[in-house]
Amino acid sequence: MNNGCICCTVRGDLIAGLKKLIKNSQKSGKVLDGVLIETTGLADPAPVAQTFFADDYVQQHMRLDGILTLVDAAHIIQHLDDEKPEGVENEAVEQIAFADRILLNKCDLVDGEEQLAEVEARIRAINKTVPIKRVTNSEVEMEFILGIRGFSLDKIIEMDDAFLEDSHDHQHDNRVSSVGIDVPGEVVQQKLNQWISWLLKEKGVDLFRSKGVLAVKGMKEKFVFQAIHMLFANSQEGEWGPDEERRCKMIFIGKNMDREELTSGFMACMAK
């Protein structure tokens, strides 16, 4: 990349860089196994992730494997508690919210298990289901970093009932949190499309990640939905088994989350 920077203003540079890598690998006849993109500590992960949704050529040749966030166990709480000027996002909160995996580093510099547990609790308050690995000097097995498949069907299906257990005390506030929906039954696709369009248009700025696996009336396959802010992608993957209960699972991670509004809006899409 020309200036080594990845942010909103140079997403075109990122697309051009990825295309060049793809074309060079095709010319050489060598298979490109993967690309690791490292942003700065102050970056918003959304524009990088959205690149894989927005450009057709990149989408045809690459898939977004997952978003890994490196967290400094010794200092993260003070960064999460930073008071930012109005209209300025807290980058530490955003990066945890977007993560498919958390690498909790510098655990040797933390004062015991109690403090580590407090750090993990703060992370879970933002991103309830993210896998966390405690490490020192960033030493980690490559299996935790590569082949995450955070945007694949089976990883979304792995969303178990744990994410539905989050606190009901704060129905609506400006902290980043997650809201889960898990209901038996099917959705009507036309109603779902209208609601999703409205949701992403009206609330997309506050919605960092949305994802789900849905049973759509009249559709044999599982309907997989992914969104990063206002950009979304969907696909039909794997048929529902003959003895499998058709149900809908969604999770929303963002700020100013209104559980009641999200739940009632989604339930209005359900087939009677």
Coordinates of C-alpha atoms in Angstrom, one line a residue:
M1 CA 0.0 0.0 0.0
N2 CA 1.2 3.5 -0.9
N3 CA 1.2 5.0 2.5
G4 CA 0.8 1.9 4.7
C5 CA -2.4 3.2 6.1
I6 CA -5.8 1.4 6.1
C7 CA -8.8 3.6 7.0
C8 CA -12.0 4.9 5.4
T9 CA -10.2 7.4 3.1
V10 CA -8.0 4.8 1.5
R11 CA -10.2 1.8 1.1
G12 CA -9.7 2.1 -2.6
D13 CA -5.9 1.5 -2.0
L14 CA -6.8 -1.7 0.0
I15 CA -9.0 -3.0 -2.9
A16 CA -6.2 -2.2 -5.4
G17 CA -3.6 -3.9 -3.2
L18 CA -5.7 -7.1 -2.9
K19 CA -6.5 -7.2 -6.6
K20 CA -2.8 -6.9 -7.4
L21 CA -2.0 -9.8 -5.0
I22 CA -4.7 -12.0 -6.6
K23 CA -3.5 -11.2 -10.2
N24 CA 0.2 -11.7 -9.3
S25 CA -0.6 -15.1 -7.8
Q26 CA -2.6 -16.1 -10.9
K27 CA 0.2 -15.1 -13.2
S28 CA 2.8 -17.0 -11.2
G29 CA 0.6 -20.1 -10.9
K30 CA 1.1 -20.1 -7.1
V31 CA -1.8 -20.4 -4.8
L32 CA -2.3 -17.5 -2.4
D33 CA -3.1 -19.2 0.9
G34 CA -4.1 -16.1 2.8
V35 CA -3.6 -12.4 3.5
L36 CA -3.1 -11.0 7.0
I37 CA -4.2 -7.3 7.2
E38 CA -2.9 -5.5 10.2
T39 CA -4.4 -2.1 11.1
T40 CA -3.1 0.5 13.5
G41 CA -4.2 0.5 17.1
L42 CA -6.5 3.4 16.4
A43 CA -8.2 1.9 13.3
D44 CA -11.9 1.3 12.8
P45 CA -12.1 -2.3 11.6
A46 CA -15.4 -1.7 9.7
P47 CA -13.9 -0.3 6.4
V48 CA -11.4 -3.1 6.2
A49 CA -14.1 -5.8 6.7
Q50 CA -16.5 -4.0 4.4
T51 CA -14.0 -4.2 1.6
F52 CA -14.8 -8.0 1.3
F53 CA -18.5 -7.2 1.0
A54 CA -18.2 -4.2 -1.3
D55 CA -16.0 -5.2 -4.2
D56 CA -17.3 -7.9 -6.6
Y57 CA -13.8 -9.0 -7.8
V58 CA -12.4 -9.3 -4.3
Q59 CA -15.5 -11.1 -3.2
Q60 CA -15.1 -13.7 -6.0
H61 CA -11.5 -14.5 -5.1
M62 CA -11.3 -14.0 -1.4
R63 CA -13.4 -14.4 1.7
L64 CA -13.1 -12.6 5.0
D65 CA -11.9 -15.3 7.4
G66 CA -12.3 -13.4 10.6
I67 CA -11.4 -10.4 12.7
L68 CA -8.8 -10.9 15.4
T69 CA -8.3 -8.2 18.1
L70 CA -5.2 -8.0 20.3
V71 CA -6.0 -6.7 23.8
D72 CA -3.5 -5.4 26.3
A73 CA -4.7 -7.1 29.5
A74 CA -2.7 -4.6 31.7
H75 CA -4.1 -1.4 30.2
I76 CA -7.4 -2.2 28.4
I77 CA -9.8 -1.1 31.2
Q78 CA -8.4 2.4 31.3
H79 CA -8.8 2.6 27.5
L80 CA -12.4 1.3 27.7
D81 CA -13.1 4.0 30.3
D82 CA -11.6 6.8 28.3
E83 CA -13.9 9.8 28.0
K84 CA -14.1 10.7 24.3
P85 CA -15.3 14.0 22.9
E86 CA -18.9 14.0 21.6
G87 CA -19.2 12.3 18.2
V88 CA -15.8 10.5 18.6
E89 CA -15.9 6.7 18.9
N90 CA -13.8 4.8 21.5
E91 CA -11.6 2.7 19.2
A92 CA -10.9 0.1 21.9
V93 CA -14.6 -0.6 22.4
E94 CA -15.2 -0.7 18.6
Q95 CA -12.3 -3.2 18.0
I96 CA -13.6 -5.6 20.7
A97 CA -17.1 -5.3 19.3
F98 CA -16.0 -6.3 15.8
A99 CA -13.8 -9.2 17.0
D100 CA -14.3 -12.9 16.1
R101 CA -11.4 -13.8 18.3
I102 CA -9.7 -12.0 21.2
L103 CA -6.0 -12.4 22.0
L104 CA -5.7 -11.3 25.6
N105 CA -2.0 -10.4 25.8
K106 CA 0.4 -9.3 28.6
C107 CA -1.3 -11.6 31.1
D108 CA 2.0 -11.8 33.1
L109 CA 1.7 -8.0 33.8
V110 CA -1.7 -8.4 35.4
D111 CA -2.1 -8.7 39.2
G112 CA -3.6 -12.2 39.5
E113 CA -6.6 -14.1 38.4
E114 CA -9.1 -11.6 39.9
Q115 CA -7.9 -8.8 37.6
L116 CA -7.9 -11.1 34.5
A117 CA -11.5 -12.2 35.3
E118 CA -12.5 -8.5 35.5
V119 CA -10.9 -7.8 32.1
E120 CA -12.7 -10.7 30.6
A121 CA -16.0 -9.6 32.1
R122 CA -15.5 -6.1 30.5
I123 CA -14.8 -7.8 27.1
R124 CA -17.9 -10.0 27.5
A125 CA -20.1 -7.0 28.3
I126 CA -19.3 -5.7 24.8
N127 CA -19.0 -8.9 22.8
K128 CA -20.7 -11.8 24.7
T129 CA -19.8 -14.8 22.6
V130 CA -16.2 -14.0 21.4
P131 CA -13.6 -16.7 22.2
I132 CA -10.8 -15.3 24.4
K133 CA -7.3 -16.7 24.6
R134 CA -4.9 -15.6 27.4
V135 CA -1.3 -15.2 26.2
T136 CA 2.1 -13.8 27.1
N137 CA 4.3 -12.1 24.6
S138 CA 1.6 -12.8 22.0
E139 CA 2.6 -16.5 21.8
V140 CA -0.3 -18.4 20.3
E141 CA -1.0 -21.4 18.1
M142 CA -1.7 -20.4 14.5
E143 CA -5.0 -22.4 14.6
F144 CA -6.4 -19.7 16.8
I145 CA -5.5 -16.9 14.3
L146 CA -5.9 -18.6 10.9
G147 CA -8.9 -20.5 9.6
I148 CA -11.3 -18.7 12.0
R149 CA -14.1 -18.9 9.5
G150 CA -15.9 -16.2 11.5
F151 CA -18.3 -15.5 8.7
S152 CA -19.2 -19.1 7.8
L153 CA -22.5 -20.9 8.5
D154 CA -21.2 -23.3 11.1
K155 CA -19.6 -20.6 13.2
I156 CA -22.9 -18.6 13.2
I157 CA -24.8 -21.8 14.1
E158 CA -22.4 -22.2 17.1
M159 CA -24.1 -19.2 18.7
D160 CA -25.7 -21.0 21.5
D161 CA -28.1 -20.0 24.2
A162 CA -25.3 -18.2 26.2
F163 CA -25.8 -15.0 24.2
L164 CA -29.4 -14.9 25.2
E165 CA -28.6 -14.7 28.9
D166 CA -27.2 -11.2 28.9
S167 CA -28.7 -8.6 31.3
H168 CA -32.1 -7.2 30.8
D169 CA -31.3 -4.3 33.2
H170 CA -30.3 -1.9 30.4
Q171 CA -33.0 -1.9 27.7
H172 CA -31.5 1.1 25.9
D173 CA -28.3 3.0 26.6
N174 CA -25.2 4.2 24.7
R175 CA -22.8 1.4 25.8
V176 CA -21.8 -1.2 23.3
S177 CA -23.6 -4.5 24.0
S178 CA -25.1 -7.5 22.3
V179 CA -28.8 -8.5 21.8
G180 CA -29.6 -12.1 20.8
I181 CA -32.8 -13.5 19.4
D182 CA -33.5 -17.2 19.2
V183 CA -37.0 -18.3 18.3
P184 CA -38.6 -21.5 16.8
G185 CA -40.5 -21.0 13.5
E186 CA -39.9 -19.4 10.1
V187 CA -39.7 -15.8 8.8
V188 CA -41.5 -14.4 5.7
Q189 CA -38.8 -13.3 3.4
Q190 CA -40.6 -10.1 2.1
K191 CA -41.2 -8.9 5.6
L192 CA -37.7 -9.8 6.7
N193 CA -36.2 -7.8 3.7
Q194 CA -38.3 -4.8 4.5
W195 CA -37.3 -4.9 8.2
I196 CA -33.6 -5.4 7.6
S197 CA -33.6 -2.6 5.0
W198 CA -35.2 -0.3 7.5
L199 CA -33.0 -1.4 10.4
L200 CA -29.7 -0.9 8.5
K201 CA -30.8 2.4 7.1
E202 CA -32.0 3.8 10.5
K203 CA -29.7 2.1 12.9
G204 CA -26.8 0.9 10.8
V205 CA -24.3 3.5 12.2
D206 CA -24.8 2.1 15.7
L207 CA -24.9 -1.6 14.6
F208 CA -21.3 -2.8 14.4
R209 CA -22.0 -6.5 13.6
S210 CA -25.3 -8.3 12.8
K211 CA -25.4 -12.0 11.9
G212 CA -27.8 -14.9 11.9
V213 CA -29.1 -18.1 10.6
L214 CA -32.8 -18.1 9.7
A215 CA -35.5 -20.5 8.5
V216 CA -37.3 -18.8 5.7
K217 CA -40.8 -20.0 4.8
G218 CA -40.7 -21.9 1.5
M219 CA -36.9 -22.2 1.5
K220 CA -35.2 -25.6 2.0
E221 CA -31.8 -24.1 2.8
K222 CA -30.6 -22.1 5.8
F223 CA -30.6 -18.4 5.2
V224 CA -27.3 -16.9 6.5
F225 CA -27.2 -13.2 7.1
Q226 CA -24.2 -11.0 7.8
A227 CA -23.9 -7.2 8.1
I228 CA -21.2 -4.7 9.1
H229 CA -22.9 -1.3 9.7
M230 CA -25.0 -0.8 6.6
L231 CA -23.2 -3.2 4.3
F232 CA -24.6 -6.7 4.3
A233 CA -24.4 -10.1 2.5
N234 CA -26.6 -13.1 2.6
S235 CA -26.4 -16.7 1.3
Q236 CA -28.3 -20.0 1.3
E237 CA -26.2 -22.8 2.8
G238 CA -27.0 -26.3 3.8
E239 CA -30.5 -27.7 3.9
W240 CA -32.5 -28.1 7.1
G241 CA -32.4 -31.7 8.1
P242 CA -35.7 -33.8 8.1
D243 CA -35.7 -34.0 11.9
E244 CA -34.1 -30.6 12.6
E245 CA -36.3 -27.9 14.2
R246 CA -36.6 -24.9 11.9
R247 CA -35.8 -21.8 14.0
C248 CA -34.2 -18.3 13.7
K249 CA -31.1 -17.1 15.5
M250 CA -29.8 -13.5 15.2
I251 CA -27.3 -11.5 17.2
F252 CA -26.7 -7.8 17.1
I253 CA -23.6 -6.1 18.5
G254 CA -23.7 -2.3 18.7
K255 CA -24.5 0.8 20.8
N256 CA -27.8 2.3 21.8
M257 CA -29.3 -1.2 21.5
D258 CA -33.0 -1.4 22.2
R259 CA -33.8 -5.0 22.9
E260 CA -37.5 -4.5 22.9
E261 CA -37.5 -2.7 19.5
L262 CA -35.2 -5.3 17.9
T263 CA -37.1 -8.2 19.2
S264 CA -40.6 -6.9 18.3
G265 CA -39.4 -5.8 14.9
F266 CA -38.0 -9.3 14.2
M267 CA -41.0 -11.1 15.6
A268 CA -43.3 -9.1 13.2
C269 CA -41.4 -10.9 10.3
M270 CA -42.4 -14.3 11.6
A271 CA -44.8 -16.5 9.6
K272 CA -48.1 -16.9 11.5

